[in-house]
CSV table of C-alpha atoms in Angstrom, one decimal:
chain,number,residue,atom,x,y,z
K,18,UNK,CA,51.8,-9.9,-19.3
K,19,UNK,CA,52.1,-11.4,-15.8
K,20,UNK,CA,50.6,-14.7,-14.6
K,21,UNK,CA,48.7,-12.8,-11.9
K,22,UNK,CA,47.1,-10.6,-14.6
K,23,UNK,CA,46.1,-13.6,-16.8
K,24,UNK,CA,44.6,-15.3,-13.7
K,25,UNK,CA,42.6,-12.1,-13.0
K,26,UNK,CA,41.2,-12.1,-16.6
K,27,UNK,CA,40.5,-15.8,-16.9
K,28,UNK,CA,36.9,-15.6,-15.6
K,29,UNK,CA,36.1,-13.2,-18.4
K,30,UNK,CA,37.7,-15.3,-21.1
K,31,UNK,CA,35.6,-18.4,-20.4
K,32,UNK,CA,32.2,-17.1,-21.5
K,33,UNK,CA,33.8,-15.6,-24.7
K,34,UNK,CA,35.5,-19.0,-25.5
K,35,UNK,CA,32.1,-20.7,-25.2
K,36,UNK,CA,30.6,-18.2,-27.5
K,37,UNK,CA,33.2,-18.7,-30.2
K,38,UNK,CA,32.3,-22.4,-30.5
K,39,UNK,CA,28.9,-21.3,-31.9
K,40,UNK,CA,30.4,-19.4,-34.8
K,41,UNK,CA,28.3,-20.8,-37.6
K,42,UNK,CA,26.8,-17.6,-39.2
K,43,UNK,CA,28.4,-15.8,-42.2
K,44,UNK,CA,30.8,-12.8,-41.8
K,45,UNK,CA,29.7,-9.4,-43.1
K,46,UNK,CA,32.6,-7.2,-44.3
K,47,UNK,CA,32.5,-3.4,-44.9
K,48,UNK,CA,35.2,-1.4,-46.5
K,49,UNK,CA,35.4,2.4,-46.0
K,50,UNK,CA,37.8,5.0,-47.5
K,51,UNK,CA,38.1,8.5,-46.2
K,52,UNK,CA,40.3,11.4,-47.1
K,53,UNK,CA,40.8,14.6,-45.1
K,54,UNK,CA,42.6,17.7,-46.5
K,55,UNK,CA,43.4,20.7,-44.3
K,56,UNK,CA,44.2,23.8,-46.4
K,57,UNK,CA,45.4,27.0,-44.7
K,58,UNK,CA,45.1,29.7,-47.5
K,59,UNK,CA,45.6,32.7,-45.1
K,60,UNK,CA,48.0,32.7,-42.1
K,61,UNK,CA,50.3,34.9,-40.0
K,62,UNK,CA,53.1,33.6,-37.8
K,63,UNK,CA,56.0,34.8,-35.8
K,64,UNK,CA,56.9,31.3,-34.6
K,65,UNK,CA,60.0,29.2,-35.5
K,66,UNK,CA,57.5,26.6,-36.9
K,67,UNK,CA,56.2,27.5,-40.4
K,68,UNK,CA,52.5,27.2,-41.0
K,69,UNK,CA,51.9,24.4,-43.4
K,70,UNK,CA,49.5,25.4,-46.2
K,71,UNK,CA,48.3,21.9,-47.0
K,72,UNK,CA,48.1,18.8,-44.8
K,73,UNK,CA,46.2,15.6,-45.4
K,74,UNK,CA,45.3,12.1,-44.5
K,75,UNK,CA,44.0,9.0,-46.4
K,76,UNK,CA,42.4,6.2,-44.4
K,77,UNK,CA,41.4,2.7,-45.5
K,78,UNK,CA,39.2,0.9,-42.9
K,79,UNK,CA,37.8,-2.6,-43.0
K,80,UNK,CA,35.4,-4.1,-40.6
K,81,UNK,CA,34.2,-7.7,-40.5
K,82,UNK,CA,31.3,-8.8,-38.2
K,83,UNK,CA,29.5,-12.0,-37.3
K,84,UNK,CA,26.5,-12.2,-35.0
K,85,UNK,CA,26.0,-15.6,-33.4
K,86,UNK,CA,22.7,-17.3,-32.6
K,87,UNK,CA,23.0,-16.3,-29.0
K,88,UNK,CA,23.5,-12.6,-29.8
K,89,UNK,CA,27.2,-12.5,-29.3
K,90,UNK,CA,28.9,-10.2,-31.9
K,91,UNK,CA,32.4,-11.0,-33.3
K,92,UNK,CA,34.3,-8.2,-34.9
K,93,UNK,CA,37.7,-7.8,-36.7
K,94,UNK,CA,38.7,-4.3,-37.6
K,95,UNK,CA,41.8,-2.8,-39.3
K,96,UNK,CA,42.7,0.7,-40.3
K,97,UNK,CA,45.6,1.7,-42.6
K,98,UNK,CA,46.3,5.5,-42.6
K,99,UNK,CA,48.6,7.6,-44.8
K,100,UNK,CA,49.2,11.1,-43.3
K,101,UNK,CA,51.1,14.3,-44.2
K,102,UNK,CA,51.3,16.2,-40.9
K,103,UNK,CA,53.5,19.1,-39.7
K,104,UNK,CA,57.1,17.7,-40.1
K,105,UNK,CA,58.2,19.2,-36.8
K,106,UNK,CA,55.3,17.7,-34.8
K,107,UNK,CA,54.9,14.0,-35.8
K,108,UNK,CA,52.5,12.2,-33.6
K,109,UNK,CA,52.2,15.2,-31.3
K,110,UNK,CA,55.8,15.1,-30.2
K,111,UNK,CA,57.9,18.2,-30.5
K,112,UNK,CA,61.0,20.1,-29.4
K,113,UNK,CA,60.5,23.7,-28.0
K,114,UNK,CA,63.9,24.6,-26.9
K,115,UNK,CA,67.6,24.8,-27.9
K,116,UNK,CA,69.1,21.9,-26.0
K,117,UNK,CA,71.0,19.2,-28.0
K,118,UNK,CA,70.0,16.5,-25.5
K,119,UNK,CA,66.9,16.7,-23.3
K,120,UNK,CA,64.3,14.3,-21.9
K,121,UNK,CA,60.8,13.9,-23.4
K,122,UNK,CA,57.6,14.0,-21.3
K,123,UNK,CA,56.3,10.4,-21.3
K,124,UNK,CA,52.7,11.6,-21.8
K,125,UNK,CA,53.0,15.0,-23.4
K,126,UNK,CA,55.8,14.1,-25.9
K,127,UNK,CA,57.2,17.6,-25.5
K,128,UNK,CA,60.9,18.4,-24.9
K,129,UNK,CA,63.2,21.4,-24.3
K,130,UNK,CA,65.4,20.0,-27.2
K,131,UNK,CA,65.8,21.5,-30.6
K,132,UNK,CA,62.8,21.0,-33.0
K,133,UNK,CA,63.1,17.9,-35.1
K,134,UNK,CA,62.4,17.6,-38.8
K,135,UNK,CA,60.8,14.4,-40.2
K,136,UNK,CA,59.3,13.3,-43.4
K,137,UNK,CA,55.9,15.0,-44.0
K,138,UNK,CA,54.3,11.7,-45.1
K,139,UNK,CA,54.0,8.6,-43.0
K,140,UNK,CA,52.0,5.4,-43.3
K,141,UNK,CA,50.9,3.3,-40.4
K,142,UNK,CA,48.7,0.3,-39.6
K,143,UNK,CA,46.9,2.2,-36.7
K,144,UNK,CA,44.2,-0.3,-35.9
K,145,UNK,CA,44.2,-4.1,-36.0
K,146,UNK,CA,42.1,-5.8,-33.3
K,147,UNK,CA,39.7,-8.7,-32.7
K,148,UNK,CA,36.6,-8.1,-30.5
K,149,UNK,CA,34.0,-10.3,-28.8
K,150,UNK,CA,30.9,-8.4,-27.6
K,151,UNK,CA,28.1,-10.0,-25.6
K,152,UNK,CA,26.2,-10.1,-22.4
K,153,UNK,CA,29.4,-10.3,-20.3
K,154,UNK,CA,30.9,-7.2,-21.8
K,155,UNK,CA,33.4,-6.5,-24.6
K,156,UNK,CA,36.8,-8.0,-25.0
K,157,UNK,CA,39.4,-6.6,-27.5
K,158,UNK,CA,42.9,-7.8,-28.4
K,159,UNK,CA,45.3,-6.1,-30.8
K,160,UNK,CA,46.4,-2.7,-31.9
K,161,UNK,CA,44.0,-0.1,-30.6
K,162,UNK,CA,43.6,2.8,-28.3
K,163,UNK,CA,43.1,2.0,-24.6
K,164,UNK,CA,39.9,2.6,-22.6
K,165,UNK,CA,41.2,6.0,-21.4
K,166,UNK,CA,41.0,7.4,-24.9
K,167,UNK,CA,37.9,5.4,-26.0
K,168,UNK,CA,35.8,6.6,-23.0
K,169,UNK,CA,36.8,10.3,-23.4
K,170,UNK,CA,34.2,13.0,-23.3
K,171,UNK,CA,34.8,16.7,-24.1
K,172,UNK,CA,34.3,19.4,-26.7
K,173,UNK,CA,32.6,18.8,-29.9
K,174,UNK,CA,34.3,20.5,-32.9
K,175,UNK,CA,33.4,21.1,-36.5
K,176,UNK,CA,37.0,20.4,-37.3
K,177,UNK,CA,37.7,16.7,-37.1
K,178,UNK,CA,41.5,16.8,-37.7
K,179,UNK,CA,42.6,20.4,-37.2
K,180,UNK,CA,40.6,20.5,-33.9
K,181,UNK,CA,41.9,22.3,-30.8
K,182,UNK,CA,42.2,19.3,-28.4
K,183,UNK,CA,44.4,16.3,-29.3
K,184,UNK,CA,44.7,17.5,-32.9
K,185,UNK,CA,45.3,14.9,-35.7
K,186,UNK,CA,46.6,17.4,-38.2
K,187,UNK,CA,48.4,20.5,-36.8
K,188,UNK,CA,48.9,23.3,-39.5
K,189,UNK,CA,50.7,25.7,-37.1
K,190,UNK,CA,52.9,23.2,-35.3
K,191,UNK,CA,52.1,24.9,-32.0
K,192,UNK,CA,49.1,22.9,-30.8
K,193,UNK,CA,49.9,21.3,-27.4
K,194,UNK,CA,46.5,20.9,-25.7
K,195,UNK,CA,45.9,17.2,-25.2
K,196,UNK,CA,43.2,16.0,-22.7
K,197,UNK,CA,42.3,12.7,-24.5
K,198,UNK,CA,43.8,10.1,-22.2
K,199,UNK,CA,45.9,8.2,-24.7
K,200,UNK,CA,49.0,7.0,-22.9
K,201,UNK,CA,50.0,4.0,-25.0
K,202,UNK,CA,48.8,5.0,-28.5
K,203,UNK,CA,48.1,2.1,-30.9
K,204,UNK,CA,50.3,-0.4,-29.1
K,205,UNK,CA,49.3,-4.0,-28.8
K,206,UNK,CA,47.0,-4.4,-25.8
K,207,UNK,CA,44.2,-6.3,-24.2
K,208,UNK,CA,41.0,-4.3,-23.2
K,209,UNK,CA,37.9,-5.3,-21.4
K,210,UNK,CA,34.7,-3.1,-21.0
K,211,UNK,CA,31.7,-4.0,-18.9
K,212,UNK,CA,28.1,-3.9,-20.2
K,213,UNK,CA,26.4,-0.5,-19.6
K,214,UNK,CA,24.4,-0.7,-16.4
K,215,UNK,CA,22.3,2.2,-15.1
K,216,UNK,CA,24.1,4.3,-17.7
K,217,UNK,CA,27.6,3.4,-16.4
K,218,UNK,CA,30.3,1.4,-18.1
K,219,UNK,CA,33.8,0.6,-16.8
K,220,UNK,CA,36.9,-0.6,-18.6
K,221,UNK,CA,40.5,-1.8,-18.2
K,222,UNK,CA,43.4,-1.9,-20.7
K,223,UNK,CA,46.7,-3.8,-20.3
K,224,UNK,CA,49.7,-2.8,-22.5
K,225,UNK,CA,52.9,-4.8,-21.9
K,226,UNK,CA,55.0,-2.5,-24.0
K,227,UNK,CA,53.9,0.9,-25.4
K,228,UNK,CA,56.3,0.8,-28.4
K,229,UNK,CA,54.0,2.0,-31.2
K,230,UNK,CA,55.1,4.7,-33.6
K,231,UNK,CA,51.7,6.0,-34.4
K,232,UNK,CA,50.5,8.9,-36.5
K,233,UNK,CA,48.8,10.6,-33.6
K,234,UNK,CA,50.7,9.2,-30.6
K,235,UNK,CA,54.4,8.1,-30.4
K,236,UNK,CA,54.9,7.0,-26.8
K,237,UNK,CA,58.5,5.7,-27.5
K,238,UNK,CA,59.8,8.7,-29.6
K,239,UNK,CA,60.7,12.3,-29.3
K,240,UNK,CA,63.3,14.9,-30.0
K,241,UNK,CA,66.4,15.4,-27.9
K,242,UNK,CA,67.7,11.8,-27.9
K,243,UNK,CA,66.3,10.8,-24.6
K,244,UNK,CA,62.9,9.0,-25.2
K,245,UNK,CA,61.0,7.1,-22.6
K,246,UNK,CA,60.3,3.4,-22.6
K,247,UNK,CA,56.8,2.7,-21.3
K,248,UNK,CA,56.0,-0.8,-20.0
K,249,UNK,CA,53.3,-2.6,-18.0
K,250,UNK,CA,50.8,0.1,-18.6
K,251,UNK,CA,47.4,-0.3,-17.0
K,252,UNK,CA,44.4,2.0,-17.6
K,253,UNK,CA,41.1,2.2,-15.8
K,254,UNK,CA,38.2,4.2,-17.2
K,255,UNK,CA,34.5,5.0,-16.4
K,256,UNK,CA,31.9,6.4,-18.8
K,257,UNK,CA,28.5,7.5,-17.8
K,258,UNK,CA,25.5,8.8,-19.7
K,259,UNK,CA,22.1,10.0,-18.6
K,260,UNK,CA,19.2,11.4,-20.6
K,261,UNK,CA,16.3,13.3,-19.0
K,262,UNK,CA,13.5,12.5,-21.4
K,263,UNK,CA,11.1,15.1,-20.0
K,264,UNK,CA,13.4,18.1,-20.3
K,265,UNK,CA,15.6,16.8,-23.2
K,266,UNK,CA,18.9,17.2,-21.4
K,267,UNK,CA,21.6,14.7,-21.8
K,268,UNK,CA,24.8,14.4,-19.6
K,269,UNK,CA,27.9,12.3,-20.5
K,270,UNK,CA,31.0,12.0,-18.3
K,271,UNK,CA,34.3,10.2,-18.8
K,272,UNK,CA,36.9,9.5,-16.1
K,273,UNK,CA,40.3,7.8,-16.5
K,274,UNK,CA,43.4,6.9,-14.6
K,275,UNK,CA,46.6,5.1,-15.8
K,276,UNK,CA,50.0,4.2,-14.6
K,277,UNK,CA,53.1,2.5,-16.2
K,278,UNK,CA,56.8,1.8,-15.7
K,279,UNK,CA,59.0,4.4,-17.4
K,280,UNK,CA,62.7,3.9,-18.1
K,281,UNK,CA,65.5,4.9,-20.4
K,282,UNK,CA,68.5,2.7,-21.3
K,283,UNK,CA,70.9,5.7,-21.3
K,284,UNK,CA,70.1,6.5,-17.7
K,285,UNK,CA,70.5,10.2,-18.6
K,286,UNK,CA,67.0,11.0,-17.4
K,287,UNK,CA,65.5,9.9,-14.0
K,288,UNK,CA,62.4,8.4,-15.4
K,289,UNK,CA,60.1,6.7,-12.9
K,290,UNK,CA,56.6,5.4,-12.8
K,291,UNK,CA,54.0,7.6,-14.5
K,292,UNK,CA,50.5,8.5,-13.3
K,293,UNK,CA,47.9,10.3,-15.5
K,294,UNK,CA,44.4,11.3,-14.6
K,295,UNK,CA,41.7,12.8,-16.9
K,296,UNK,CA,38.0,13.9,-16.6
K,297,UNK,CA,35.6,15.2,-19.1
K,298,UNK,CA,31.9,15.9,-19.7
K,299,UNK,CA,29.5,16.7,-22.5
K,300,UNK,CA,26.1,18.3,-21.9
K,301,UNK,CA,23.5,18.4,-24.7
K,302,UNK,CA,20.1,20.3,-24.9
K,303,UNK,CA,18.2,20.5,-28.2
K,304,UNK,CA,20.7,21.8,-30.8
K,305,UNK,CA,23.3,23.0,-28.2
K,306,UNK,CA,26.3,21.0,-26.8
K,307,UNK,CA,28.7,22.1,-24.2
K,308,UNK,CA,31.9,20.1,-23.6
K,309,UNK,CA,34.9,20.4,-21.2
K,310,UNK,CA,37.8,18.2,-20.3
K,311,UNK,CA,40.9,18.2,-18.1
K,312,UNK,CA,44.0,16.0,-17.9
K,313,UNK,CA,47.0,16.0,-15.5
K,314,UNK,CA,50.1,13.8,-15.7
K,315,UNK,CA,53.5,13.7,-13.9
K,316,UNK,CA,55.1,12.8,-17.3
K,317,UNK,CA,57.2,10.1,-15.5
K,318,UNK,CA,59.8,12.8,-14.5
K,319,UNK,CA,60.4,14.9,-11.4
K,320,UNK,CA,59.2,18.5,-11.7
K,321,UNK,CA,57.8,17.8,-15.2
K,322,UNK,CA,54.1,17.9,-14.7
K,323,UNK,CA,51.9,18.3,-17.7
K,324,UNK,CA,48.3,19.7,-17.4
K,325,UNK,CA,45.7,20.7,-20.0
K,326,UNK,CA,42.1,21.7,-20.2
K,327,UNK,CA,39.7,22.7,-23.0
K,328,UNK,CA,36.1,23.8,-23.3
K,329,UNK,CA,33.8,24.5,-26.2
K,330,UNK,CA,30.2,25.2,-27.4
K,331,UNK,CA,28.6,23.5,-30.4
K,332,UNK,CA,25.3,24.3,-32.1
K,333,UNK,CA,23.3,22.8,-35.0
K,334,UNK,CA,21.4,25.4,-37.0
K,335,UNK,CA,20.4,26.2,-40.6
K,336,UNK,CA,21.5,22.7,-41.7
K,337,UNK,CA,25.0,23.5,-40.5
K,338,UNK,CA,27.2,22.9,-37.5
K,339,UNK,CA,29.0,25.8,-35.5
K,340,UNK,CA,31.6,25.5,-32.8
K,341,UNK,CA,33.9,27.6,-30.7
K,342,UNK,CA,36.7,26.2,-28.5
K,343,UNK,CA,39.4,27.4,-26.1
K,344,UNK,CA,42.1,25.5,-24.2
K,345,UNK,CA,45.3,25.9,-22.3
K,346,UNK,CA,48.2,23.6,-21.5
K,347,UNK,CA,51.4,23.8,-19.4
K,348,UNK,CA,54.4,21.5,-19.3
K,349,UNK,CA,56.7,22.2,-16.3
K,350,UNK,CA,59.6,20.1,-17.7
K,351,UNK,CA,59.8,22.3,-20.8
K,352,UNK,CA,58.7,25.5,-19.2
K,353,UNK,CA,56.1,25.9,-21.8
K,354,UNK,CA,52.7,27.6,-21.5
K,355,UNK,CA,50.2,27.3,-24.4
K,356,UNK,CA,46.8,28.7,-25.4
K,357,UNK,CA,44.6,27.7,-28.4
K,358,UNK,CA,41.4,29.0,-29.9
K,359,UNK,CA,39.2,27.6,-32.7
K,360,UNK,CA,35.9,28.9,-34.2
K,361,UNK,CA,34.2,27.6,-37.3
K,362,UNK,CA,31.3,26.2,-39.2
K,363,UNK,CA,30.7,23.1,-41.3
K,364,UNK,CA,28.2,21.6,-43.6
K,365,UNK,CA,27.6,18.0,-44.9
K,366,UNK,CA,26.9,17.4,-48.6
K,367,UNK,CA,24.9,14.2,-48.9
K,368,UNK,CA,26.6,11.5,-46.8
K,369,UNK,CA,30.0,11.4,-48.4
K,370,UNK,CA,31.4,15.0,-48.1
K,371,UNK,CA,31.8,17.6,-45.5
K,372,UNK,CA,33.4,21.0,-45.7
K,373,UNK,CA,34.5,23.0,-42.6
K,374,UNK,CA,35.7,26.6,-42.5
K,375,UNK,CA,37.5,27.7,-39.3
K,376,UNK,CA,39.8,30.3,-37.7
K,377,UNK,CA,42.7,28.8,-35.7
K,378,UNK,CA,45.0,30.6,-33.3
K,379,UNK,CA,47.8,29.0,-31.2
K,380,UNK,CA,50.1,30.8,-28.8
K,381,UNK,CA,53.1,29.5,-26.8
K,382,UNK,CA,55.3,31.1,-24.2
K,383,UNK,CA,58.6,29.8,-23.0
K,384,UNK,CA,61.1,31.8,-20.9
K,385,UNK,CA,61.3,35.2,-22.7
K,386,UNK,CA,60.0,33.9,-26.0
K,387,UNK,CA,56.4,34.3,-27.3
K,388,UNK,CA,55.3,32.5,-30.4
K,389,UNK,CA,51.9,33.0,-32.1
K,390,UNK,CA,50.4,31.6,-35.3
K,391,UNK,CA,46.9,32.2,-36.7
K,392,UNK,CA,45.1,31.7,-39.9
K,393,UNK,CA,42.0,30.5,-41.8
K,394,UNK,CA,41.7,26.8,-42.4
K,395,UNK,CA,39.4,24.8,-44.8
K,396,UNK,CA,38.9,21.1,-43.9
K,397,UNK,CA,37.5,18.9,-46.6
K,398,UNK,CA,36.4,15.4,-45.8
K,399,UNK,CA,35.4,12.8,-48.4
K,400,UNK,CA,34.3,9.3,-47.6
K,401,UNK,CA,33.0,6.3,-49.5
């Protein structure tokens, strides 16, 4: 992190440092365990990626908080996750071609290389940060998502992990729609977010080196042997919310922009500085919610733009949730065009269990090849 950046952030550190000196109240710690299982009992596929009948994730999350006499909140949070995802799409990366060596999109994680095969089970410490939250805003330091992903607004899905946009578990291996602006993944970073004023909140994240090998995002990895190195990443994001009390309408928006230096030691790919822009909204009225989002990135490579959008409708009725989603993505560097569709329903049982039933369909086209996978998924979430 440069001296100029530290000088810029110094005025924000001073109030937080004074607040820490008053830390004389006890810490409160909460431990949460969650398991998510995605079962695909019925499927049909003509793609080179096999549909995986069972995927899953186990998370152990701990949060410790302390509220000072002046109202400042201190928080330490950690999350350890064990995940069995599609072995050919770890962390969203993937090869969709037949080249032995090919560059990887610095944001999309996609390549024209041969598909890779990894272990189906990986364990990672995805979150480990310390936070100070008070009247001057919120300061975080550690392993965490940047403000671009945290301020995201978009579709609301009954599927938390097998969802259409930025899927956490991908049973078909063909899901490529990603509008959540997560450039750096769970890499070590410093983030600052302003207090919410007149419904608006701004934020900035600084990541010296995006070298995390996360479960949902792998900014330094990919098939094809030519992976990007992302350094000096900076993200700006804005989130706004407005509720019209008389009519019951609520509007949320999220905007984000990021840039970073991209390189590769082999010099086989002309990586350059990357720029990514994203926007999303969520509109609520009574039991209905409409969401839409868009993202565009130059992927840090010439003629390799990646763009994606998704939209969906969600409704609460009969003590259940219902949602329908559709999205498209295009990666010029790979020559890949994708479409995805989800529709489903879910129901919570007490506060510790949720079952969702959905229909998933993913379709990809590259050159003269068309791949399609579809099936019925059951997502079971247990928490304690």
